[in-house]
Amino acid sequence: MEKKTHQIGELIPPKAIKISMVFSFRNEEDVLPELISRVRNVLELEKEKGLISSHELIFINDRSTDRSEAILMEQDKSHGDIKIINMSRTFGVSPCVMTGLKYSAGDAAIYMDADLQDPPEAISKILEVWKSEDNV
């Protein structure tokens, strides 16, 4: 069996990590409940596998005018895993992503669009590749 060696400064994934999920959004009240449910389901499976120890869901509100923020606050009551950051004006996706990453407390962070264009189930594959110690 070949032993893997590591270079100085190379990131070695810990056994279990805290993961920060970052989502930027604007007026996504129709998809937020499904998004949160699916993301939590995936993260719970990853906890059962021992890959992650805990998680946080960071939502960057790019000045929504619908009930998105109220939905997030309601969703947080049962789990306490949601952070909401409200932008002072409409900034667009990139500044929102950077803000979410700045305020993340996890050992690693994953960004996804809140509109479900990417399936939350892809989180498992992302973590699997990262854990395999391939360059990510």
PDB file of C-alpha atoms in Angstrom, residues 19-28 32 35-36 55-64 68-73 75-76 80-88 92-93 95-105 110-115:
ATOM      1  CA  ILE A  19     -18.958  23.223   6.715  1.00  0.00           C
ATOM      2  CA  SER A  20     -20.317  26.656   5.818  1.00  0.00           C
ATOM      3  CA  MET A  21     -22.884  26.710   3.028  1.00  0.00           C
ATOM      4  CA  VAL A  22     -23.133  30.151   1.414  1.00  0.00           C
ATOM      5  CA  PHE A  23     -26.143  31.256  -0.645  1.00  0.00           C
ATOM      6  CA  SER A  24     -26.777  34.644  -2.213  1.00  0.00           C
ATOM      7  CA  PHE A  25     -30.375  35.407  -3.033  1.00  0.00           C
ATOM      8  CA  ARG A  26     -32.892  37.990  -4.105  1.00  0.00           C
ATOM      9  CA  ASN A  27     -36.635  37.259  -4.013  1.00  0.00           C
ATOM     10  CA  GLU A  28     -36.427  33.471  -3.706  1.00  0.00           C
ATOM     11  CA  LEU A  32     -36.122  28.607  -0.076  1.00  0.00           C
ATOM     12  CA  LEU A  35     -33.566  24.407  -0.815  1.00  0.00           C
ATOM     13  CA  ILE A  36     -33.138  24.378   2.957  1.00  0.00           C
ATOM     14  CA  HIS A  55     -22.727  23.108   9.538  1.00  0.00           C
ATOM     15  CA  GLU A  56     -24.044  26.607   9.100  1.00  0.00           C
ATOM     16  CA  LEU A  57     -26.238  27.978   6.328  1.00  0.00           C
ATOM     17  CA  ILE A  58     -25.325  31.554   5.426  1.00  0.00           C
ATOM     18  CA  PHE A  59     -27.845  33.464   3.331  1.00  0.00           C
ATOM     19  CA  ILE A  60     -26.849  36.812   1.832  1.00  0.00           C
ATOM     20  CA  ASN A  61     -29.955  38.857   1.089  1.00  0.00           C
ATOM     21  CA  ASP A  62     -29.380  41.109  -1.926  1.00  0.00           C
ATOM     22  CA  ARG A  63     -32.304  43.409  -1.030  1.00  0.00           C
ATOM     23  CA  SER A  64     -35.240  41.035  -1.488  1.00  0.00           C
ATOM     24  CA  SER A  68     -37.556  35.518   1.707  1.00  0.00           C
ATOM     25  CA  GLU A  69     -36.133  36.889   4.956  1.00  0.00           C
ATOM     26  CA  ALA A  70     -39.244  35.938   6.949  1.00  0.00           C
ATOM     27  CA  ILE A  71     -39.069  32.397   5.554  1.00  0.00           C
ATOM     28  CA  LEU A  72     -35.412  32.094   6.571  1.00  0.00           C
ATOM     29  CA  MET A  73     -36.159  33.342  10.075  1.00  0.00           C
ATOM     30  CA  GLN A  75     -36.743  27.986   9.092  1.00  0.00           C
ATOM     31  CA  ASP A  76     -34.033  28.913  11.605  1.00  0.00           C
ATOM     32  CA  GLY A  80     -30.588  27.389  14.718  1.00  0.00           C
ATOM     33  CA  ASP A  81     -28.243  26.865  11.774  1.00  0.00           C
ATOM     34  CA  ILE A  82     -29.070  29.880   9.586  1.00  0.00           C
ATOM     35  CA  LYS A  83     -27.210  33.205   9.422  1.00  0.00           C
ATOM     36  CA  ILE A  84     -28.874  35.997   7.453  1.00  0.00           C
ATOM     37  CA  ILE A  85     -26.823  38.911   6.184  1.00  0.00           C
ATOM     38  CA  ASN A  86     -28.787  41.778   4.640  1.00  0.00           C
ATOM     39  CA  MET A  87     -26.938  43.886   2.093  1.00  0.00           C
ATOM     40  CA  SER A  88     -27.431  47.668   2.333  1.00  0.00           C
ATOM     41  CA  GLY A  92     -25.231  41.480  -7.303  1.00  0.00           C
ATOM     42  CA  VAL A  93     -23.947  37.948  -6.892  1.00  0.00           C
ATOM     43  CA  PRO A  95     -20.136  40.854  -3.673  1.00  0.00           C
ATOM     44  CA  CYS A  96     -22.758  38.744  -1.906  1.00  0.00           C
ATOM     45  CA  VAL A  97     -20.654  35.595  -2.279  1.00  0.00           C
ATOM     46  CA  MET A  98     -17.577  37.393  -0.950  1.00  0.00           C
ATOM     47  CA  THR A  99     -19.576  38.704   2.016  1.00  0.00           C
ATOM     48  CA  GLY A 100     -20.827  35.206   2.805  1.00  0.00           C
ATOM     49  CA  LEU A 101     -17.322  33.782   2.683  1.00  0.00           C
ATOM     50  CA  LYS A 102     -16.045  36.587   4.910  1.00  0.00           C
ATOM     51  CA  TYR A 103     -18.591  35.759   7.605  1.00  0.00           C
ATOM     52  CA  SER A 104     -18.306  31.975   7.365  1.00  0.00           C
ATOM     53  CA  ALA A 105     -17.015  30.168  10.445  1.00  0.00           C
ATOM     54  CA  ILE A 110     -19.298  25.831  -0.410  1.00  0.00           C
ATOM     55  CA  TYR A 111     -21.199  28.413  -2.439  1.00  0.00           C
ATOM     56  CA  MET A 112     -24.382  27.529  -4.299  1.00  0.00           C
ATOM     57  CA  ASP A 113     -27.052  29.618  -5.973  1.00  0.00           C
ATOM     58  CA  ALA A 114     -30.247  29.709  -3.933  1.00  0.00           C
ATOM     59  CA  ASP A 115     -32.480  29.191  -6.979  1.00  0.00           C
TER      60      ASP A 115
END
